[in-house]
GROMACS .gro file of C-alpha atoms in nm:
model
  365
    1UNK     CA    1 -17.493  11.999   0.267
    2UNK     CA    2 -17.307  12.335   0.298
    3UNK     CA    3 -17.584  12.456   0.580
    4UNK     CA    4 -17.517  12.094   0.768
    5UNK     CA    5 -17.119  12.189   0.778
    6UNK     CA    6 -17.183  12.499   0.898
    7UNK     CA    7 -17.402  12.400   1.169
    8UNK     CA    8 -17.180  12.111   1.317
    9UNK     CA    9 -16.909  12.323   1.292
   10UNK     CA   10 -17.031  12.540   1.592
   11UNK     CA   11 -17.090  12.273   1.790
   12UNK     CA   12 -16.814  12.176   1.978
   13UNK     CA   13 -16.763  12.622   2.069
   14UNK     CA   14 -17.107  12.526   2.209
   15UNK     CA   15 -17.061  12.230   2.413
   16UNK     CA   16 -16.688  12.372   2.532
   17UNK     CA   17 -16.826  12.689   2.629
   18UNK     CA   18 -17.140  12.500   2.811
   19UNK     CA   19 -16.862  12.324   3.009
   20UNK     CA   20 -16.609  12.611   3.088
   21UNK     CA   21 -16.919  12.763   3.241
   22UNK     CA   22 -16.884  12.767   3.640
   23UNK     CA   23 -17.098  12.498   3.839
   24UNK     CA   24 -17.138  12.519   4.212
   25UNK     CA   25 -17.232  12.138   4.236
   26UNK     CA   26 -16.832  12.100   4.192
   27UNK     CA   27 -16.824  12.146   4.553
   28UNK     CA   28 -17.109  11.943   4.666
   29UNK     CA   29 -16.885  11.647   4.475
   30UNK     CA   30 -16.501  11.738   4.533
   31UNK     CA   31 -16.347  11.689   4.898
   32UNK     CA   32 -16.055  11.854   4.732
   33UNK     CA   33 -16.235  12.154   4.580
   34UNK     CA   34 -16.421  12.223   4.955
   35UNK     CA   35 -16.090  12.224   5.137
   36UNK     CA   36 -15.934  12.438   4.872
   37UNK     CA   37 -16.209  12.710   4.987
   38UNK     CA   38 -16.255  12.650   5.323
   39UNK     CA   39 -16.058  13.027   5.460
   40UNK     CA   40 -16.335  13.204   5.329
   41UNK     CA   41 -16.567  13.207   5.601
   42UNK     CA   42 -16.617  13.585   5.544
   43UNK     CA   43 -16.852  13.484   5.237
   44UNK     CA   44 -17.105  13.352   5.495
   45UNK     CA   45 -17.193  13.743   5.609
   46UNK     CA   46 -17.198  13.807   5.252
   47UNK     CA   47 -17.481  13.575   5.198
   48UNK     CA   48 -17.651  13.617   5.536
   49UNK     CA   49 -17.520  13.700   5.838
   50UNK     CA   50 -17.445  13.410   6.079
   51UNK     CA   51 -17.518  13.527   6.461
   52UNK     CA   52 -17.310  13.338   6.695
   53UNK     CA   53 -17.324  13.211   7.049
   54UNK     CA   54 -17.189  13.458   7.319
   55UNK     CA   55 -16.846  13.307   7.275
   56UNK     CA   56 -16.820  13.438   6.950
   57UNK     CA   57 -16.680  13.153   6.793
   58UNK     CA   58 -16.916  12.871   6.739
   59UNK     CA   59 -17.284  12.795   6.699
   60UNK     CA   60 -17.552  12.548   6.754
   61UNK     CA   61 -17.732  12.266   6.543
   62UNK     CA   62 -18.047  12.469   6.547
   63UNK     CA   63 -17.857  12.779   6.502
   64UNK     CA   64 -17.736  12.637   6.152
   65UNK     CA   65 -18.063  12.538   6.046
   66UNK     CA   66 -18.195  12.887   6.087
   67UNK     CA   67 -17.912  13.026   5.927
   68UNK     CA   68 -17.998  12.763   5.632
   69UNK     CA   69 -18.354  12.741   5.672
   70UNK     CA   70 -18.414  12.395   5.677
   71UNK     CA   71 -18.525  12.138   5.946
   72UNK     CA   72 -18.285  12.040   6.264
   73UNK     CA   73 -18.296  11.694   6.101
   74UNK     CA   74 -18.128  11.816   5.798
   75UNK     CA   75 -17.814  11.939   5.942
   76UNK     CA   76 -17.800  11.578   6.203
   77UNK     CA   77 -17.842  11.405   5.859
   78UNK     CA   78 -17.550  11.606   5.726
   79UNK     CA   79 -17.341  11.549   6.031
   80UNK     CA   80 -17.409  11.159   6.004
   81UNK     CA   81 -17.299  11.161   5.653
   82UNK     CA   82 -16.997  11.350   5.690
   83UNK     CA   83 -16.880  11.345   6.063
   84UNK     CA   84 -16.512  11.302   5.997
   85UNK     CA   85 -16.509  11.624   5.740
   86UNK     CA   86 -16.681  11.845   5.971
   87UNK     CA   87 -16.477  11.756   6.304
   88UNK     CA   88 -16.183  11.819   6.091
   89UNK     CA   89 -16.296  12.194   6.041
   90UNK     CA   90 -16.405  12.240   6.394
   91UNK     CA   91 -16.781  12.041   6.477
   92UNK     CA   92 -16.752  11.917   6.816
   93UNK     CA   93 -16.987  11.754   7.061
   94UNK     CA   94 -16.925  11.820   7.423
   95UNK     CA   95 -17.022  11.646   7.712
   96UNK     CA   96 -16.944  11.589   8.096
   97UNK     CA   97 -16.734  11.853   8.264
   98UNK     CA   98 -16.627  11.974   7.932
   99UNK     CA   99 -16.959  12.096   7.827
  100UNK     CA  100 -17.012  12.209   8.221
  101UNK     CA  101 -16.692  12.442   8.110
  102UNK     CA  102 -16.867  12.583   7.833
  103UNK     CA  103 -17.149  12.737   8.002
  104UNK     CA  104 -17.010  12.838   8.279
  105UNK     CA  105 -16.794  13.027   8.008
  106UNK     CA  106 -17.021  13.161   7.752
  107UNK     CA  107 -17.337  13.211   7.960
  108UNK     CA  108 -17.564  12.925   7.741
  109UNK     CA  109 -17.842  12.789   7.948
  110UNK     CA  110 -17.871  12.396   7.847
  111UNK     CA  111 -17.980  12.115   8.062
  112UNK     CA  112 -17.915  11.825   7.768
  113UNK     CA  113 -17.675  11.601   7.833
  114UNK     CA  114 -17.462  11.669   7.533
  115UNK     CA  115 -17.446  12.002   7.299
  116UNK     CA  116 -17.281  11.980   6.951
  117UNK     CA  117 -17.112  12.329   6.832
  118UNK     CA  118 -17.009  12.433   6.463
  119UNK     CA  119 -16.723  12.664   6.380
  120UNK     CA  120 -16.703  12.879   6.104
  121UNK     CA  121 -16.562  12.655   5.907
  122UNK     CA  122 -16.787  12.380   5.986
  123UNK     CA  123 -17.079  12.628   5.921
  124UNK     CA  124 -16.915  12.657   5.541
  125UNK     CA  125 -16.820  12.317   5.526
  126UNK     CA  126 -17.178  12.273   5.539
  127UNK     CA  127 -17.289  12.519   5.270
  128UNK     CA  128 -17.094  12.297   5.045
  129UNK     CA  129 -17.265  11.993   5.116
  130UNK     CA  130 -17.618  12.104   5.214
  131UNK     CA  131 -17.821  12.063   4.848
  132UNK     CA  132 -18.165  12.116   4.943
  133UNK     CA  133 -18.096  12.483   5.108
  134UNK     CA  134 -18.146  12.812   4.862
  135UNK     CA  135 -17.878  12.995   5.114
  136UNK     CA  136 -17.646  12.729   5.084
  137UNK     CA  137 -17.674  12.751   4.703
  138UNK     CA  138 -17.599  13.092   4.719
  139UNK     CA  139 -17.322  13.063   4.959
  140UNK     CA  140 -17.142  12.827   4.706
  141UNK     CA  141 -17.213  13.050   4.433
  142UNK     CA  142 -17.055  13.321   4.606
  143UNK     CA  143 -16.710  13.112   4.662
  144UNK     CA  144 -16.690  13.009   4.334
  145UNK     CA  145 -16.743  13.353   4.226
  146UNK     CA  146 -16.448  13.453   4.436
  147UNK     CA  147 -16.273  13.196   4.330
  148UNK     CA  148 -16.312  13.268   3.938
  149UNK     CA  149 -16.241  13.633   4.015
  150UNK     CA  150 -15.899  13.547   4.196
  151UNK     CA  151 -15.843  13.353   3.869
  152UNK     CA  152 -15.910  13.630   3.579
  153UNK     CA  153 -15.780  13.937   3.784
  154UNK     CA  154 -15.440  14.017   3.717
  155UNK     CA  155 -15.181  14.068   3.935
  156UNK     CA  156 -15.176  14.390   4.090
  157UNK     CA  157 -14.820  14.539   4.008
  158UNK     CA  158 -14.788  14.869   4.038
  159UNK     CA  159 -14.447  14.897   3.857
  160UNK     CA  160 -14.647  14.760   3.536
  161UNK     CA  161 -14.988  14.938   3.594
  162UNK     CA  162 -15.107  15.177   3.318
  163UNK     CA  163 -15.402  15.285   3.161
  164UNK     CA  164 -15.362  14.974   2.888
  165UNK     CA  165 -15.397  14.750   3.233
  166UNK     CA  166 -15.705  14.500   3.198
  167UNK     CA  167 -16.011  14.613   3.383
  168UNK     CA  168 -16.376  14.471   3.439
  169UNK     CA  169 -16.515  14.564   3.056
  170UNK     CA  170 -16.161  14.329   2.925
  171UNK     CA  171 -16.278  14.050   3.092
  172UNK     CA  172 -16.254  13.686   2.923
  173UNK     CA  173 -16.659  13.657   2.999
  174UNK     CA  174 -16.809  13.973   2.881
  175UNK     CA  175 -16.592  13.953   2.529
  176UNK     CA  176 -16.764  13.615   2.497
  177UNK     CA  177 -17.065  13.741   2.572
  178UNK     CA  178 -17.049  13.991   2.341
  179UNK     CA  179 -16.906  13.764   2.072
  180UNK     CA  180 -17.250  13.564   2.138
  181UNK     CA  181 -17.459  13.825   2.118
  182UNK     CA  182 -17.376  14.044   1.820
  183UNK     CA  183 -17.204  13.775   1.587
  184UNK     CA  184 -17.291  13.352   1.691
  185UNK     CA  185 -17.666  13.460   1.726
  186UNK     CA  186 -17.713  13.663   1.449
  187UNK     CA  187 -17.549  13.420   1.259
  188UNK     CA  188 -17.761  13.126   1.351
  189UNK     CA  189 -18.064  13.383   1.268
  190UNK     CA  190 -17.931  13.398   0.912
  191UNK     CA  191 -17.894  13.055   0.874
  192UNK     CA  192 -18.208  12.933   1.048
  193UNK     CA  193 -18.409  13.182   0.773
  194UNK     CA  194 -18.242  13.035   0.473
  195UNK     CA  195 -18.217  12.666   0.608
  196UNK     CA  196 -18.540  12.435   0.565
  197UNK     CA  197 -18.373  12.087   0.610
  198UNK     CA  198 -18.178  12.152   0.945
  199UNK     CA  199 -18.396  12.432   1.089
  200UNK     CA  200 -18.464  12.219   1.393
  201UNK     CA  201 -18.120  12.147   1.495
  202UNK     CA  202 -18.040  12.515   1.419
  203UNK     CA  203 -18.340  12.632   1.656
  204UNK     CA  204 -18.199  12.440   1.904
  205UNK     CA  205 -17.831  12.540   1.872
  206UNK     CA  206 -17.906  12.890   1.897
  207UNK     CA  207 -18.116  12.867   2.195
  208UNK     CA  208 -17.841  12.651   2.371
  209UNK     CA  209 -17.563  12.985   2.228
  210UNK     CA  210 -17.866  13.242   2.398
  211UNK     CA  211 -17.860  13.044   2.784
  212UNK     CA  212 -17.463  13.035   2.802
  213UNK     CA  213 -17.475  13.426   2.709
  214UNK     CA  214 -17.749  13.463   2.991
  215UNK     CA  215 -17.496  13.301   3.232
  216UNK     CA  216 -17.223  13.485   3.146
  217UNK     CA  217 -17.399  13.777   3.192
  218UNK     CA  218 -17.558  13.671   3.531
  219UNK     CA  219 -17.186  13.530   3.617
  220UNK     CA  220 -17.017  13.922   3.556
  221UNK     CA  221 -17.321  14.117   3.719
  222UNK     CA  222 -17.176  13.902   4.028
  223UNK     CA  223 -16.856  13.953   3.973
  224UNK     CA  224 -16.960  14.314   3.940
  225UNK     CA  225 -17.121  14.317   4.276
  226UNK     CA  226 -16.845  14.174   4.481
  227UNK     CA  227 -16.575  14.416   4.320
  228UNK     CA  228 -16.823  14.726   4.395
  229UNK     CA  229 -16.735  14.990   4.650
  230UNK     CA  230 -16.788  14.848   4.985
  231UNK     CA  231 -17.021  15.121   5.097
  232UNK     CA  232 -17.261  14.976   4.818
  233UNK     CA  233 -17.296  14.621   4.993
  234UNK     CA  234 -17.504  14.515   5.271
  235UNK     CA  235 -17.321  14.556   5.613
  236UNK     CA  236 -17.190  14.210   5.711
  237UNK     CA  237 -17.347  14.146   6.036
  238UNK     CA  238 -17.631  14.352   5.995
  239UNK     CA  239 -17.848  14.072   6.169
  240UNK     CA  240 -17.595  14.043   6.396
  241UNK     CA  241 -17.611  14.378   6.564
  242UNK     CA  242 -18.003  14.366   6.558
  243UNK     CA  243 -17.956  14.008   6.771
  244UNK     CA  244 -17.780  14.217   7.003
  245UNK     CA  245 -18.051  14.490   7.056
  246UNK     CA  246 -18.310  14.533   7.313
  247UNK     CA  247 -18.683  14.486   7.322
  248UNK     CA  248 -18.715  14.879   7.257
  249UNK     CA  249 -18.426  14.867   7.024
  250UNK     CA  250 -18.508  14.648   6.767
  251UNK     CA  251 -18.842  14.840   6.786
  252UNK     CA  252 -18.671  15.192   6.712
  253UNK     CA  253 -18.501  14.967   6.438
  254UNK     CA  254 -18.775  14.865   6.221
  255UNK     CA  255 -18.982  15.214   6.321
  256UNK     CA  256 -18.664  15.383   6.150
  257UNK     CA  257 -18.644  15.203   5.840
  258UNK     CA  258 -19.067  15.291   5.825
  259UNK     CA  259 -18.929  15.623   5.850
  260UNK     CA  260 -18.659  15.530   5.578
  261UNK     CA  261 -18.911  15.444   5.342
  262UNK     CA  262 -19.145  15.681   5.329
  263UNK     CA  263 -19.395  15.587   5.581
  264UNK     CA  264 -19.559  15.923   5.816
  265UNK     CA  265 -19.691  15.953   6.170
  266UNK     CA  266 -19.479  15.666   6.288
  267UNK     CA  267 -19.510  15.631   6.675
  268UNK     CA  268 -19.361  15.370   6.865
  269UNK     CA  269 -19.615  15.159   7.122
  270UNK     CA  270 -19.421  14.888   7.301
  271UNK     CA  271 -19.482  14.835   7.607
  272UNK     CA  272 -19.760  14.717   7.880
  273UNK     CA  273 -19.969  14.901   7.704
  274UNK     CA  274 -19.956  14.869   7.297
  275UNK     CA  275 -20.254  14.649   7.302
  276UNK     CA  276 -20.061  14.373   7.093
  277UNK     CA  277 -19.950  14.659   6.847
  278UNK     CA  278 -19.573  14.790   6.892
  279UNK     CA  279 -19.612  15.036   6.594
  280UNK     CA  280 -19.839  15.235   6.447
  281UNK     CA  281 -19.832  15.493   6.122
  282UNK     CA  282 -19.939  15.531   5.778
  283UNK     CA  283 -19.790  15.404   5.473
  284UNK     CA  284 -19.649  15.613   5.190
  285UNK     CA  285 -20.004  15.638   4.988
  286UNK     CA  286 -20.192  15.672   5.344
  287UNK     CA  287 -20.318  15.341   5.465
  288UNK     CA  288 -20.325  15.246   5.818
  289UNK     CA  289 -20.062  15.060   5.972
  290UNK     CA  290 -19.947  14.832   6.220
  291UNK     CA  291 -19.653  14.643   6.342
  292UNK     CA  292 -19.563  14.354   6.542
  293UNK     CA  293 -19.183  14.315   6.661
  294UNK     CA  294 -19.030  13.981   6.783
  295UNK     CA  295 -18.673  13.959   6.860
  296UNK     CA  296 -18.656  13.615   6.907
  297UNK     CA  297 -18.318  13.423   6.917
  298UNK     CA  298 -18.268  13.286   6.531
  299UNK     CA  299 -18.332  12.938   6.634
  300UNK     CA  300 -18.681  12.992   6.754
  301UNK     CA  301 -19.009  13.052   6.498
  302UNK     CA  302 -19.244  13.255   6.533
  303UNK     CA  303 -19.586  13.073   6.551
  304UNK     CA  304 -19.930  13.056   6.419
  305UNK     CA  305 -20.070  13.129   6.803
  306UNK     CA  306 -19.855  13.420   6.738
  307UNK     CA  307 -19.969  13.519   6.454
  308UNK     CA  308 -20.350  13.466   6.547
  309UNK     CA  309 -20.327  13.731   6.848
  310UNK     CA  310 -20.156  13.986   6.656
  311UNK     CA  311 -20.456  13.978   6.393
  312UNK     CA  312 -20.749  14.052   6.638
  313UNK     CA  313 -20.495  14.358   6.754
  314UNK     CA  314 -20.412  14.480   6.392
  315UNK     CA  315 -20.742  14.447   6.214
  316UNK     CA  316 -20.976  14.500   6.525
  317UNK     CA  317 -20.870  14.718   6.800
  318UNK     CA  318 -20.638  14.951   6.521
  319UNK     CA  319 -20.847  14.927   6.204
  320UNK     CA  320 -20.473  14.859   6.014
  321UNK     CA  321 -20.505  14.866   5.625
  322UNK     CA  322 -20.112  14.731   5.650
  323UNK     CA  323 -20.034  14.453   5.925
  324UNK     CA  324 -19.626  14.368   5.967
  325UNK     CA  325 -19.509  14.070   6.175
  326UNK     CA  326 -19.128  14.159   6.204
  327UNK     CA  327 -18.913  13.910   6.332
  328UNK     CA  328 -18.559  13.805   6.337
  329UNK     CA  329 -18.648  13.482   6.332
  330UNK     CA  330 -18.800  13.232   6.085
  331UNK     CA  331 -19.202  13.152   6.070
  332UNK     CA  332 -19.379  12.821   6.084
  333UNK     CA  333 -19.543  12.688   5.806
  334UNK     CA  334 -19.878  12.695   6.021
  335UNK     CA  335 -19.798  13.080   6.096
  336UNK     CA  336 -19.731  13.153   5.758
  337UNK     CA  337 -20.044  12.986   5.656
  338UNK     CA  338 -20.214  13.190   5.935
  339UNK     CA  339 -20.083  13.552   5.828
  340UNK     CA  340 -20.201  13.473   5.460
  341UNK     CA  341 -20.552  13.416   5.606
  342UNK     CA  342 -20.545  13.689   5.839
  343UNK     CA  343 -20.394  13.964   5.573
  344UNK     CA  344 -20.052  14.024   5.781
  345UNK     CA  345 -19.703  14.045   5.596
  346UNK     CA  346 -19.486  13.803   5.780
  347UNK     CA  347 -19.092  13.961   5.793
  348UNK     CA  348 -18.889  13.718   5.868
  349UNK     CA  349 -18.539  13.698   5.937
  350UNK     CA  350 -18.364  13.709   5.593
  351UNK     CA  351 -18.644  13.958   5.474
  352UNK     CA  352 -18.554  14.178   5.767
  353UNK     CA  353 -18.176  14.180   5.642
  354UNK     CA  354 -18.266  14.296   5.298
  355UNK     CA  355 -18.491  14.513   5.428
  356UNK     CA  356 -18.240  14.640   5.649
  357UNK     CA  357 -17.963  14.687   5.400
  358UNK     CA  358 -18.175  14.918   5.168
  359UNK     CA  359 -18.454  14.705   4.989
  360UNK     CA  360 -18.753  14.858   5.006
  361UNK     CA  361 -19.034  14.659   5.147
  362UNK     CA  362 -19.331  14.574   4.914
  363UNK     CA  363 -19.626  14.576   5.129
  364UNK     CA  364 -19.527  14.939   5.256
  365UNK     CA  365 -19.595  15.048   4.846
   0.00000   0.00000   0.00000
């Protein structure tokens, strides 16, 4: 009976603390919550950078799928569900002289009849009600991040600022964790050895005490990241400035971060002449290599006709050990199907942005 006590007395810590733990499908729920977090538009280049029409302010339908990575259809389906929320943070849909305007002003080159344009804010409104989009997710996460960190940080005063003044090891989540892990788990341990009658329910209790420690942690190592020194994070807009590069450009761009990781005799081929190959070297441990760069707008794919020319290039006329398709675009499912066939890497347009802001590229190791 005494083991039984003890074991139902931890439960309600257990289901409190499974609660108090952060969930981003708050905002795909709460109206209030989203408009509570709708300023922080910044957290968009955080996640991925969001390239913009030449007006600088406002983007396509197809322009937000790419950033999102799911279908057109997706983001009308969105639209149709929530129309009045998203025109109230900026979606429009122009038509007539009004959309005549717009070109004329920002340069686009349209002949549809109508064209519907996001804002910034319509772009995040979306990330909080888009549920079947990984960069979504993680745009959410990242607000609510920001929003439990504006929460637990204390007020910067510099008349009461000393060395007793909380910092990132005082925080409410690691000291939990902590608790978790050196007393409420070792404690369970003890019990589950001695127990016979309840060791089921004990099993279970601990393993539930283990996953909210796991998501604390994984809750401060983000915390940790957004806090670091800002030379430590990816550049917001790092896609950005590679949309606004030249052919050549982009080229010198990817032959650089070759260069960057460790990759010799890297020579730059673009042109009438490459032969379908824009780059050629060798790898770190000496293979043969070859490169394909497509800077495509973000809205376009890259396709499996694409794909199939660059092989017969790659693995015929340069022998290459390593194929890359680089683009700042996404694939097709057809082209990604292709390049597994064919032995090419396909970079696409969030693999480019890591790679880009310091992760090294597997294929090159």
């Amino acid at each position: 009976m005494g083991h039984r006590s003890s074991a139902l007395a931890v439960r309600p810590d257990h289901e409190q603390m499974e609660q108090n733990v952060i969930n981003e499908a708050a905002l795909l729920e709460s109206k209030t919550l989203r408009d509570s977090a709708l300023e922080r538009t910044d957290v968009l280049d955080r996640v991925k950078a969001l390239s913009l029409l030449p007006d600088g302010m406002h983007v396509t339908t197809a322009m937000v799928a790419a950033y999102f990575q799911v279908g057109i259809k997706a983001i009308r389906s969105l639209v149709v569900d929530h129309r009045e929320e998203l025109e109230a943070n900026g979606y429009r849909v122009l038509t007539g002289s009004e959309l005549s305007s717009f070109k004329e002003l920002s340069g686009i080159q349209s002949r549809t009849a109508s064209l519907a344009l996001f804002s910034r804010r319509a772009v995040l409104n979306v990330a909080m009600l888009l549920r079947d989009s990984e960069v979504a997710r993680q745009v959410r996460t990242y607000l609510l991040d920001m929003e439990y960190l504006a929460r637990t940080q204390p007020v910067d005063n510099p008349v009461h600022r000393d060395a007793a003044s909380p910092s990132l090891d005082d925080r409410i989540d690691q000291r939990i964790s902590h608790v978790l892990g050196k007393t409420v788990v070792p404690m369970f341990n003890a019990l589950i050895e001695t127990s016979s009658e309840h060791r089921q329910e004990l099993i279970a209790l601990r393993a539930g005490v283990q996953r909210i420690e796991r998501r604390l942690q994984q809750h401060n190592a983000r915390l940790q990241r957004l806090e670091g020194p800002r030379e430590n994070r990816p550049l917001a807009g790092v896609m950005a400035s590679m949309d606004a590069m030249n052919g050549r450009e982009f080229e010198e761009h990817v032959a650089q971060l070759l260069r960057r990781d460790g990759c010799t005799a890297v020579v730059v081929r673009g042109g009438g002449g490459d032969r379908g190959v824009d780059i050629t070297g060798r790898t770190p441990d000496g293979r043969h290599l070859a490169v394909q760069c497509k800077r495509f707008a973000p809205y376009v794919s890259v396709t499996s006709s694409h794909v199939q020319k660059f092989i017969g290039s790659a693995k015929v006329l340069y022998k290459a050990d390593v194929a890359l398709y680089v683009a700042t675009c996404p694939f097709t499912r057809d082209a990604m199907n292709v390049a597994a066939d064919g032995g090419v890497t396909p970079v696409d347009r969030s693999m480019l942005e890591a790679w880009s802001s310091g992760t090294e590229l597997p294929a090159l190791s």
